[in-house]
XYZ file of C-alpha atoms in Angstrom:
651
model
C 0.000 0.000 0.000
C 2.758 2.474 0.941
C 4.675 1.377 -2.138
C 1.722 2.343 -4.357
C 1.429 5.799 -2.740
C 5.100 6.452 -3.419
C 4.581 5.920 -7.150
C 1.495 8.144 -7.164
C 3.405 11.011 -5.526
C 6.332 10.560 -7.899
C 3.910 10.560 -10.838
C 2.256 13.787 -9.646
C 5.634 15.548 -9.332
C 6.666 14.336 -12.768
C 3.399 15.563 -14.277
C 3.775 18.988 -12.688
C 7.375 19.215 -13.861
C 6.429 18.194 -17.368
C 3.681 20.830 -17.417
C 6.143 23.562 -16.410
C 8.676 22.391 -18.977
C 6.014 22.419 -21.701
C 4.870 25.928 -20.755
C 8.449 27.173 -20.607
C 9.165 25.714 -24.041
C 6.076 27.450 -25.440
C 6.939 30.819 -23.946
C 10.589 30.786 -24.922
C 10.411 29.109 -28.315
C 6.918 29.326 -29.778
C 5.421 32.557 -28.343
C 7.022 35.885 -29.460
C 4.951 38.184 -27.229
C 7.268 37.996 -24.219
C 10.273 38.221 -26.481
C 8.890 41.420 -27.933
C 8.113 42.816 -24.500
C 11.555 42.040 -23.148
C 13.135 43.634 -26.189
C 11.357 46.982 -25.861
C 14.572 48.724 -24.913
C 16.379 47.418 -27.993
C 13.517 47.329 -30.508
C 12.082 50.638 -31.667
C 8.529 51.010 -32.954
C 8.499 53.511 -35.831
C 5.267 54.953 -37.217
C 5.299 55.443 -40.998
C 3.181 58.371 -42.111
C 1.669 57.778 -45.570
C 1.808 60.334 -48.341
C -1.327 62.412 -48.446
C -3.461 62.108 -51.564
C -2.839 64.713 -54.251
C -5.522 66.983 -55.720
C -6.150 67.476 -59.448
C -8.435 69.533 -61.642
C -10.986 68.008 -64.025
C -8.428 67.488 -66.814
C -5.702 65.969 -64.629
C -3.676 69.104 -63.935
C -1.999 69.086 -60.538
C -3.362 71.522 -57.948
C -1.796 70.114 -54.754
C 1.111 67.688 -54.316
C 3.498 66.588 -51.553
C 7.098 67.708 -51.073
C 9.263 65.461 -48.817
C 10.416 67.231 -45.632
C 11.636 66.262 -42.150
C 9.980 66.819 -38.781
C 12.260 66.888 -35.735
C 10.853 65.280 -32.581
C 12.195 65.613 -29.039
C 11.883 63.346 -25.996
C 12.587 65.676 -23.026
C 13.862 63.007 -20.619
C 16.492 61.842 -23.129
C 17.742 65.312 -24.067
C 21.457 65.975 -23.641
C 22.653 69.346 -25.022
C 26.302 70.311 -24.306
C 25.899 73.873 -25.639
C 22.372 75.281 -25.840
C 23.357 78.486 -27.660
C 25.267 76.565 -30.318
C 22.282 74.249 -30.713
C 19.910 77.224 -31.169
C 22.200 78.772 -33.776
C 22.299 75.483 -35.666
C 18.504 75.218 -35.612
C 18.043 78.917 -36.471
C 15.840 79.588 -33.433
C 16.167 81.905 -30.454
C 16.836 80.798 -26.906
C 13.350 81.911 -25.836
C 11.803 79.853 -28.650
C 13.842 76.842 -27.514
C 12.639 77.243 -23.918
C 9.034 77.603 -25.070
C 9.139 74.493 -27.266
C 10.818 72.413 -24.581
C 8.302 73.602 -22.008
C 5.413 72.468 -24.189
C 7.121 69.125 -24.814
C 7.614 68.497 -21.088
C 4.013 69.417 -20.366
C 2.853 66.924 -22.983
C 5.094 64.095 -21.725
C 8.695 63.865 -20.479
C 9.069 60.359 -21.899
C 7.120 60.587 -25.172
C 8.391 62.274 -28.334
C 6.686 65.498 -29.397
C 7.226 67.894 -32.269
C 10.226 70.213 -31.932
C 10.601 71.653 -35.448
C 8.393 70.933 -38.405
C 8.986 70.774 -42.145
C 12.735 71.021 -42.446
C 13.699 70.926 -46.109
C 16.113 68.314 -47.408
C 18.821 70.977 -47.508
C 18.184 72.100 -43.914
C 18.164 68.525 -42.664
C 21.388 67.680 -44.501
C 23.032 70.664 -42.770
C 22.175 69.453 -39.231
C 22.098 65.683 -39.723
C 25.688 64.956 -38.673
C 25.574 67.416 -35.783
C 22.490 65.735 -34.284
C 24.711 62.856 -33.119
C 26.026 65.158 -30.384
C 22.532 66.058 -29.188
C 20.700 63.101 -27.696
C 16.900 63.057 -27.452
C 16.235 64.444 -30.927
C 14.838 62.257 -33.685
C 14.099 63.159 -37.336
C 10.990 61.718 -38.987
C 10.418 61.978 -42.718
C 7.178 63.713 -43.569
C 5.685 65.723 -46.406
C 4.550 69.289 -46.996
C 1.616 70.347 -49.129
C 2.761 72.331 -52.160
C 0.511 74.387 -54.438
C 2.020 74.886 -57.899
C -1.029 76.730 -59.256
C -1.188 79.104 -56.249
C -4.965 79.299 -56.502
C -8.184 78.012 -54.898
C -6.775 78.568 -51.401
C -10.131 79.184 -49.672
C -11.776 76.102 -51.176
C -8.792 73.805 -50.641
C -8.226 74.614 -46.965
C -4.867 73.715 -45.463
C -3.028 71.012 -43.527
C -1.635 71.791 -40.085
C -0.918 70.192 -36.706
C -3.832 68.481 -35.020
C -5.256 70.523 -32.140
C -5.649 69.330 -28.560
C -9.423 69.522 -28.918
C -9.333 67.269 -31.953
C -7.125 64.793 -30.107
C -9.512 64.709 -27.157
C -12.617 64.313 -29.338
C -11.392 61.310 -31.352
C -13.912 58.486 -31.263
C -11.318 56.024 -32.561
C -7.747 56.976 -31.544
C -5.707 57.644 -34.664
C -3.918 60.986 -34.432
C -1.008 61.656 -32.103
C 0.494 64.865 -30.798
C 2.272 66.554 -33.715
C 0.331 64.769 -36.473
C -1.065 66.768 -39.375
C -4.726 66.982 -40.287
C -6.823 68.822 -42.854
C -8.437 72.069 -41.725
C -11.224 73.795 -43.643
C -12.070 73.259 -47.278
C -11.562 70.052 -49.197
C -8.610 69.046 -47.006
C -10.996 68.731 -44.048
C -14.029 67.478 -45.979
C -12.136 64.507 -47.445
C -9.590 64.022 -44.652
C -10.318 60.314 -44.231
C -9.695 59.556 -47.920
C -6.734 61.921 -48.366
C -4.770 60.919 -45.240
C -4.278 57.255 -46.192
C -3.390 54.563 -43.627
C -0.234 54.704 -41.528
C 2.200 51.823 -41.182
C 4.452 50.476 -38.407
C 8.063 49.255 -38.524
C 10.049 47.525 -35.770
C 13.759 48.341 -35.891
C 16.563 46.854 -33.755
C 18.949 49.248 -32.007
C 22.117 48.821 -30.010
C 22.740 50.488 -26.646
C 23.874 53.659 -28.419
C 20.627 53.911 -30.346
C 22.178 52.984 -33.683
C 19.824 51.129 -36.030
C 20.838 47.522 -36.690
C 18.157 46.591 -39.207
C 14.550 45.411 -39.082
C 13.402 43.060 -36.350
C 12.356 39.512 -37.348
C 12.955 40.490 -40.998
C 9.906 42.728 -40.923
C 7.498 39.948 -39.940
C 5.509 42.306 -37.696
C 5.767 45.395 -39.955
C 2.729 46.879 -41.699
C 3.085 49.019 -44.801
C 1.744 52.564 -44.989
C -0.964 53.072 -47.627
C -0.926 56.397 -49.462
C -4.070 58.521 -49.437
C -6.430 58.543 -52.395
C -5.949 61.226 -55.030
C -8.874 63.648 -55.244
C -10.111 64.689 -58.694
C -12.088 67.937 -58.600
C -14.435 69.463 -61.147
C -12.351 72.656 -61.177
C -11.177 73.918 -64.565
C -7.722 75.201 -63.634
C -7.326 77.441 -66.669
C -10.646 79.220 -66.107
C -9.939 79.330 -62.347
C -6.613 81.123 -62.731
C -8.100 83.489 -65.300
C -10.943 84.380 -62.921
C -8.324 85.027 -60.211
C -6.600 87.524 -62.475
C -9.867 89.330 -63.237
C -10.616 89.711 -59.510
C -7.255 91.268 -58.644
C -7.703 94.455 -56.559
C -11.372 93.642 -56.014
C -13.507 92.248 -53.200
C -16.083 89.633 -54.051
C -16.463 86.182 -55.534
C -16.860 84.172 -58.720
C -18.562 80.786 -58.613
C -19.317 78.736 -61.744
C -21.134 75.389 -62.059
C -21.572 72.847 -64.825
C -25.413 72.669 -64.870
C -25.704 69.076 -66.090
C -23.508 67.613 -63.304
C -23.462 70.189 -60.491
C -19.642 70.170 -60.584
C -18.057 73.459 -59.540
C -15.840 74.752 -62.334
C -14.548 77.988 -60.810
C -14.443 79.114 -57.177
C -12.824 82.482 -56.483
C -12.883 84.374 -53.209
C -11.272 87.793 -53.517
C -9.016 88.963 -52.105
C -7.272 85.661 -51.523
C -3.769 84.504 -50.604
C -1.073 82.117 -51.778
C -1.976 78.731 -50.213
C 1.756 77.995 -49.811
C 1.742 80.567 -46.974
C -0.088 78.087 -44.742
C 2.036 75.130 -45.776
C 5.392 76.120 -44.352
C 7.034 75.981 -40.929
C 5.990 79.639 -40.565
C 2.296 78.697 -40.509
C 1.488 80.487 -37.237
C 3.116 83.748 -38.277
C 1.437 83.770 -41.691
C -1.952 82.758 -40.298
C -1.898 85.615 -37.784
C -1.060 88.057 -40.572
C -3.984 86.815 -42.668
C -6.316 87.043 -39.674
C -5.359 90.693 -39.163
C -5.828 91.608 -42.828
C -8.821 94.019 -42.944
C -9.963 92.609 -46.293
C -10.647 89.207 -44.670
C -8.847 86.904 -47.143
C -9.562 83.816 -44.995
C -13.318 84.110 -45.616
C -14.490 81.759 -48.365
C -16.940 84.232 -49.856
C -18.697 81.922 -52.370
C -20.224 79.892 -49.524
C -19.759 82.061 -46.411
C -20.637 85.604 -47.509
C -24.306 86.580 -47.366
C -25.596 89.347 -49.632
C -28.951 90.796 -50.482
C -29.479 89.399 -53.984
C -31.054 92.559 -55.376
C -32.706 92.331 -58.768
C -31.289 88.874 -59.512
C -34.010 87.588 -57.177
C -36.647 88.722 -59.695
C -35.935 85.544 -61.638
C -37.364 83.453 -58.797
C -40.361 85.781 -58.457
C -41.171 85.425 -62.160
C -40.976 81.622 -62.083
C -43.009 81.170 -58.890
C -45.711 83.636 -59.958
C -46.207 81.843 -63.287
C -46.494 78.471 -61.550
C -49.003 79.915 -59.077
C -51.082 81.315 -61.919
C -50.818 84.940 -60.792
C -48.632 85.956 -63.756
C -48.735 85.203 -67.477
C -46.106 85.861 -70.114
C -48.126 88.731 -71.575
C -49.105 90.423 -68.309
C -48.206 94.122 -68.515
C -47.667 96.487 -65.587
C -46.901 100.169 -65.654
C -45.208 102.320 -63.042
C -48.364 103.801 -61.550
C -49.136 102.980 -57.922
C -45.659 101.629 -57.148
C -43.542 103.189 -54.390
C -40.384 102.027 -56.214
C -38.443 104.036 -58.769
C -37.330 102.565 -62.085
C -35.103 103.546 -64.994
C -37.193 101.979 -67.795
C -40.248 103.464 -69.514
C -42.799 101.066 -67.989
C -45.574 99.114 -69.649
C -43.436 95.960 -69.951
C -44.504 92.350 -70.312
C -42.581 89.577 -68.522
C -39.764 89.388 -71.068
C -39.293 93.147 -71.075
C -39.450 93.340 -67.283
C -36.566 90.860 -67.015
C -34.685 92.603 -69.831
C -34.886 96.044 -68.212
C -35.182 94.869 -64.581
C -38.366 96.849 -63.941
C -38.903 97.398 -60.204
C -42.604 98.429 -60.339
C -43.377 95.370 -62.469
C -42.040 92.952 -59.876
C -43.609 94.975 -57.061
C -46.987 94.203 -58.661
C -46.011 90.579 -59.352
C -45.154 90.045 -55.687
C -48.340 91.841 -54.598
C -50.460 89.507 -56.699
C -48.642 86.487 -55.260
C -49.232 87.565 -51.683
C -52.948 88.250 -52.333
C -53.543 85.189 -54.491
C -56.485 84.126 -52.297
C -58.529 87.165 -53.296
C -58.275 89.128 -50.068
C -56.791 92.605 -50.301
C -54.336 94.272 -47.968
C -55.221 92.390 -44.822
C -53.050 90.900 -42.122
C -54.406 87.402 -42.749
C -53.854 87.603 -46.515
C -50.265 88.728 -46.024
C -49.465 85.821 -43.709
C -51.082 83.168 -45.931
C -49.552 84.505 -49.130
C -46.117 84.975 -47.639
C -46.066 81.419 -46.289
C -46.902 80.010 -49.724
C -44.253 82.249 -51.305
C -41.705 81.142 -48.696
C -42.359 77.459 -49.386
C -41.793 77.946 -53.110
C -38.609 79.999 -52.725
C -37.199 77.418 -50.303
C -37.296 74.822 -53.094
C -34.564 76.804 -54.858
C -32.256 76.155 -51.886
C -32.668 79.651 -50.437
C -32.507 79.977 -46.646
C -30.848 76.589 -46.137
C -27.563 74.826 -46.754
C -27.342 73.370 -50.233
C -24.959 70.652 -49.021
C -21.821 71.591 -50.964
C -18.828 69.428 -49.996
C -17.158 72.024 -47.796
C -17.482 72.179 -43.993
C -18.246 75.901 -43.667
C -21.336 76.624 -45.793
C -23.707 79.154 -44.213
C -27.482 79.221 -44.572
C -28.179 82.855 -45.312
C -31.720 84.044 -44.507
C -35.183 83.568 -45.956
C -37.729 85.382 -43.753
C -40.762 83.485 -42.475
C -44.169 84.464 -41.163
C -42.955 83.710 -37.623
C -39.989 86.005 -38.195
C -42.246 88.973 -39.007
C -44.612 88.109 -36.161
C -41.656 88.329 -33.810
C -40.250 91.526 -35.328
C -43.575 93.360 -35.389
C -44.806 92.172 -32.012
C -47.252 89.353 -32.787
C -49.736 88.093 -35.353
C -51.871 90.521 -37.378
C -49.403 93.340 -36.727
C -47.896 93.485 -40.219
C -49.015 93.270 -43.852
C -47.781 93.623 -47.432
C -46.688 97.223 -47.013
C -44.140 96.020 -44.450
C -42.512 93.360 -46.650
C -42.857 94.487 -50.280
C -39.124 95.127 -50.710
C -38.724 91.324 -50.882
C -40.150 91.664 -54.394
C -36.832 92.989 -55.704
C -34.487 90.925 -53.529
C -33.968 93.428 -50.736
C -35.065 93.537 -47.091
C -34.301 90.519 -44.953
C -33.121 88.249 -47.768
C -29.522 87.057 -47.493
C -28.100 84.748 -50.169
C -24.611 83.383 -50.815
C -23.010 83.556 -54.284
C -23.161 79.743 -54.471
C -26.953 79.813 -54.225
C -27.233 82.353 -57.021
C -24.965 80.233 -59.219
C -27.213 77.291 -58.382
C -30.230 79.407 -59.383
C -28.569 79.969 -62.759
C -28.032 76.206 -63.047
C -31.723 75.558 -62.267
C -32.832 77.917 -65.031
C -30.219 76.500 -67.419
C -31.577 72.988 -66.711
C -35.164 74.221 -67.047
C -36.278 73.050 -63.650
C -33.805 70.978 -61.629
C -30.387 71.076 -60.030
C -27.760 68.681 -58.724
C -26.222 69.726 -55.414
C -23.126 71.801 -56.276
C -19.914 69.966 -55.411
C -16.158 70.121 -55.945
C -15.487 66.392 -56.121
C -15.378 64.616 -59.472
C -14.035 61.366 -58.024
C -11.082 59.560 -56.454
C -8.143 57.944 -58.247
C -7.593 57.590 -61.974
C -11.083 56.240 -62.610
C -12.772 59.111 -60.787
C -14.955 56.751 -58.746
C -16.418 57.239 -55.298
C -18.622 60.319 -55.780
C -21.139 60.434 -52.891
C -24.707 59.608 -53.902
C -26.028 63.050 -52.962
C -23.938 64.582 -55.758
C -25.681 62.728 -58.571
C -29.283 63.146 -57.412
C -31.636 65.468 -59.323
C -33.621 67.957 -57.234
C -36.801 68.960 -59.037
C -38.144 72.440 -58.281
C -41.730 71.689 -59.328
C -42.095 74.547 -61.819
C -43.187 73.598 -65.322
C -40.578 73.804 -68.085
C -42.695 76.182 -70.185
C -42.427 78.888 -67.518
C -38.653 79.022 -67.799
C -38.692 79.925 -71.496
C -39.910 83.573 -71.278
C -37.552 84.177 -68.339
C -34.606 82.822 -70.339
C -35.642 84.956 -73.316
C -35.682 88.020 -71.064
C -32.237 87.122 -69.684
C -30.841 86.897 -73.200
C -32.369 90.266 -74.069
C -30.794 91.773 -70.937
C -27.359 90.915 -72.322
C -28.065 91.922 -75.942
C -29.909 95.184 -75.328
C -30.845 95.559 -71.681
C -29.197 96.312 -68.360
C -25.835 94.748 -69.276
C -23.042 96.933 -70.654
C -22.841 96.412 -74.465
C -19.207 95.236 -74.432
C -20.265 92.058 -72.605
C -22.042 90.774 -75.707
C -18.791 90.948 -77.696
C -17.837 87.605 -76.108
C -20.248 85.956 -78.588
C -21.100 83.049 -76.305
C -24.912 83.478 -76.371
C -24.861 84.544 -72.710
C -28.140 84.846 -70.763
C -28.081 86.810 -67.538
C -29.651 89.012 -64.927
C -28.005 91.965 -63.246
C -28.400 93.165 -59.697
C -27.208 96.133 -57.681
C -27.192 95.925 -53.914
C -27.422 99.490 -52.652
C -25.450 101.222 -49.953
C -27.348 104.466 -50.331
C -26.076 105.832 -47.019
C -22.634 106.134 -48.579
C -23.775 107.039 -52.097
C -23.833 104.801 -55.151
C -20.039 104.763 -55.109
C -20.330 101.824 -52.703
C -23.060 99.787 -54.432
C -22.298 96.089 -54.913
C -22.341 94.750 -58.465
C -24.087 91.375 -59.013
C -24.602 89.188 -62.070
C -26.058 85.722 -62.496
C -26.320 83.858 -65.779
C -25.435 80.909 -67.997
C -24.132 80.166 -71.487
C -24.853 79.233 -74.153
C -28.602 79.848 -74.237
C -29.376 76.352 -75.535
C -27.602 73.310 -74.074
C -25.844 75.409 -71.386
C -22.335 74.369 -70.306
C -21.665 76.889 -67.542
C -23.782 78.691 -64.941
C -22.125 81.545 -63.094
C -22.636 84.121 -60.345
C -20.329 87.082 -59.714
C -20.282 89.585 -56.847
C -17.987 92.593 -56.928
C -18.330 94.716 -53.829
C -18.352 98.520 -54.099
C -18.184 98.311 -57.894
C -21.475 100.065 -58.702
C -23.926 99.087 -61.398
C -24.669 95.380 -61.740
C -24.448 95.349 -65.522
C -20.892 96.674 -65.418
C -18.244 95.038 -63.228
C -19.951 91.741 -62.314
C -21.440 91.079 -65.757
C -18.078 91.778 -67.417
C -16.206 89.339 -65.167
C -18.867 86.661 -65.661
C -18.815 86.994 -69.447
C -15.023 86.789 -69.651
C -14.833 83.721 -67.374
C -17.588 81.955 -69.328
C -15.870 82.831 -72.628
C -12.538 81.462 -71.415
C -14.177 78.222 -70.261
C -16.181 77.698 -73.453
C -13.631 78.870 -76.045
C -10.359 78.247 -74.132
C -9.259 81.748 -75.169
C -10.262 85.394 -74.748
C -11.529 87.265 -77.801
C -13.240 90.208 -76.070
C -9.946 92.050 -75.531
C -11.453 95.504 -74.929
C -13.707 94.110 -72.232
C -10.755 92.286 -70.667
C -8.658 95.474 -70.631
C -11.448 97.380 -68.916
C -11.881 94.727 -66.214
C -8.148 94.383 -65.599
C -7.803 98.151 -65.217
C -10.659 98.420 -62.714
C -9.944 98.319 -58.981
C -12.604 98.407 -56.271
C -10.566 97.200 -53.297
C -11.542 99.515 -50.419
C -8.684 101.444 -48.813
C -7.639 100.109 -45.434
C -9.395 101.930 -42.567
C -11.762 103.600 -45.031
C -14.228 100.850 -45.781
C -17.768 101.961 -44.918
C -19.402 100.314 -41.936
C -23.061 99.726 -42.720
C -25.472 99.609 -39.817
C -28.756 97.790 -40.215
C -31.624 100.026 -39.035
C -34.375 98.858 -36.704
C -37.771 98.030 -38.243
C -40.522 100.596 -38.548
C -44.078 99.455 -38.105
C -45.619 102.112 -40.346
C -45.735 102.080 -44.140
C -44.621 105.672 -44.667
C -40.964 104.896 -45.280
C -39.382 106.768 -48.158
C -35.832 105.496 -48.706
C -33.720 103.088 -46.736
C -30.311 101.759 -47.781
C -29.362 98.140 -48.261
C -26.842 96.639 -45.880
C -23.389 95.617 -47.003
C -22.864 91.841 -47.180
C -22.979 90.097 -43.852
C -20.070 87.712 -43.343
C -21.623 85.590 -40.636
C -24.601 83.311 -40.335
C -26.254 85.611 -37.832
C -29.771 86.479 -38.898
C -30.288 90.229 -39.291
C -31.894 91.787 -36.275
C -34.977 93.627 -37.433
C -33.816 94.518 -40.912
C -35.825 97.298 -42.496
C -37.077 96.586 -45.982
C -36.034 99.437 -48.287
C -38.825 101.258 -50.063
C -36.524 102.415 -52.838
C -33.912 100.150 -54.350
C -31.812 99.854 -57.454
C -33.432 97.964 -60.277
C -30.557 96.448 -62.177
């Protein structure tokens, strides 16, 4: 019995020993996890940043590419600097800058690397590379810098800069690290996920001196970085650069759309800046300078500026009124009974009213729309009619975001019945006489240039639009366009009602409110002029507006132009629009006299002399005589009690 127990005990000990030996063999021979953990002091994990996707125009011309540079990282706890002054001279920084950078690095983490100097060129890095051996704790990492050979489209492109602390904290899935770059504003931010690519990881063996001894395990645990996707835009680079040249020494915007696809062909915000300014190691200095510029070059005016549309809004009034049945092509209105002045002789039908931009005509058109239910000049009729009018105008994208593929589009303002109830102190406290300036695109209306270009595209398409967008696709095949940028949005207005409006727009260019030189482009341009008044400062400060498309049949380009403080709408804005459309359609400029006139014109306001327009408080009586239009509002703030002007420019 005792003999049997002895063998059992021996067997148990043998089994336990065998189990330990098996586990030890597995850990030391088969399993690499402990080997990797024990080697952390001799194996370095290196993150490989992928090249960011490049950006092209519609014909494959390069707009943005990557230039290889070096970022210098510092790990504060490892830093050994024999001579700080000599180090600062080598790095071309001051001692105070060195102290500031090191302080930020220590606050982030004493044991983790953080950015010390960014975007050192190959020449700069070659100069300091050998000397870095004497300064422990500093590590170069190859990176890339965005470069803009065309030096255009800066506001739409956005820029790439260091990720902010807020962005790091708000990451749902951790990806970015301190010192990483990320797209800010514009297309760089909108398509960040596609452009950034996917980072890789390499494990490198080092000796005790930190010298690389090759890849660990022959790269078995390495993952390759995947470059970002190239973005193909709908921009026509030739027309874009030409539009830039036309807007030199001017404030305003040019936005052009291909009506059949909704692709944005031209996007100019003036004044602008060289996008390379925000792609260098001097980003902070240059950004501060741009922020302080009184002409606001960082504002992307095509989608962020809000203007009163002026007489260009009459196009919407004409279309809606015909669909409602309150206006026919042959309806004629004179000037009698209208509180608005006009420069034409009166007695126009619809085509003539568009051709000559007749204010009294559209005053009566709007009046009939508001009182469509038969009631006359009552509070109830005004509210019912205005609500129906509002619902129709909203279908054109007014008063809402169109959904363009940029992160900073603003809504503008389309007044509602509730808005007027609030402004005038409750229901049944206002009527048509308080809102009639909406008939000619004044009052509380605020519209971005993009929405007016989209209006031109709607008319060019005879009743629908595709959401305006910059993207044409990703990669060589141009695939991957989001579904919302191929969908047709029907307005609900019959095709036949567009025809007299288009005829009137063509007449406006041939023999109407547009300066005669514009028609020398010979592109069959159809358009509508607008002048947004600043009567308080005299017509010297009126804003010039034009919206149109070309050619008249089978249109290829729809365009809207705003030139601030340039006066009459048929002059500056119409001239720029015609030249840009001609360049896009013909690939050359034939209207040389018109081009010379535009190039020689400057409307950039002098610094510290730009007029500051104040928006007056509303008046609840109908005895107003003349109130000026406000200058464009650059924020999304709705106007507080904007007074509708009783007298406004008609063209």
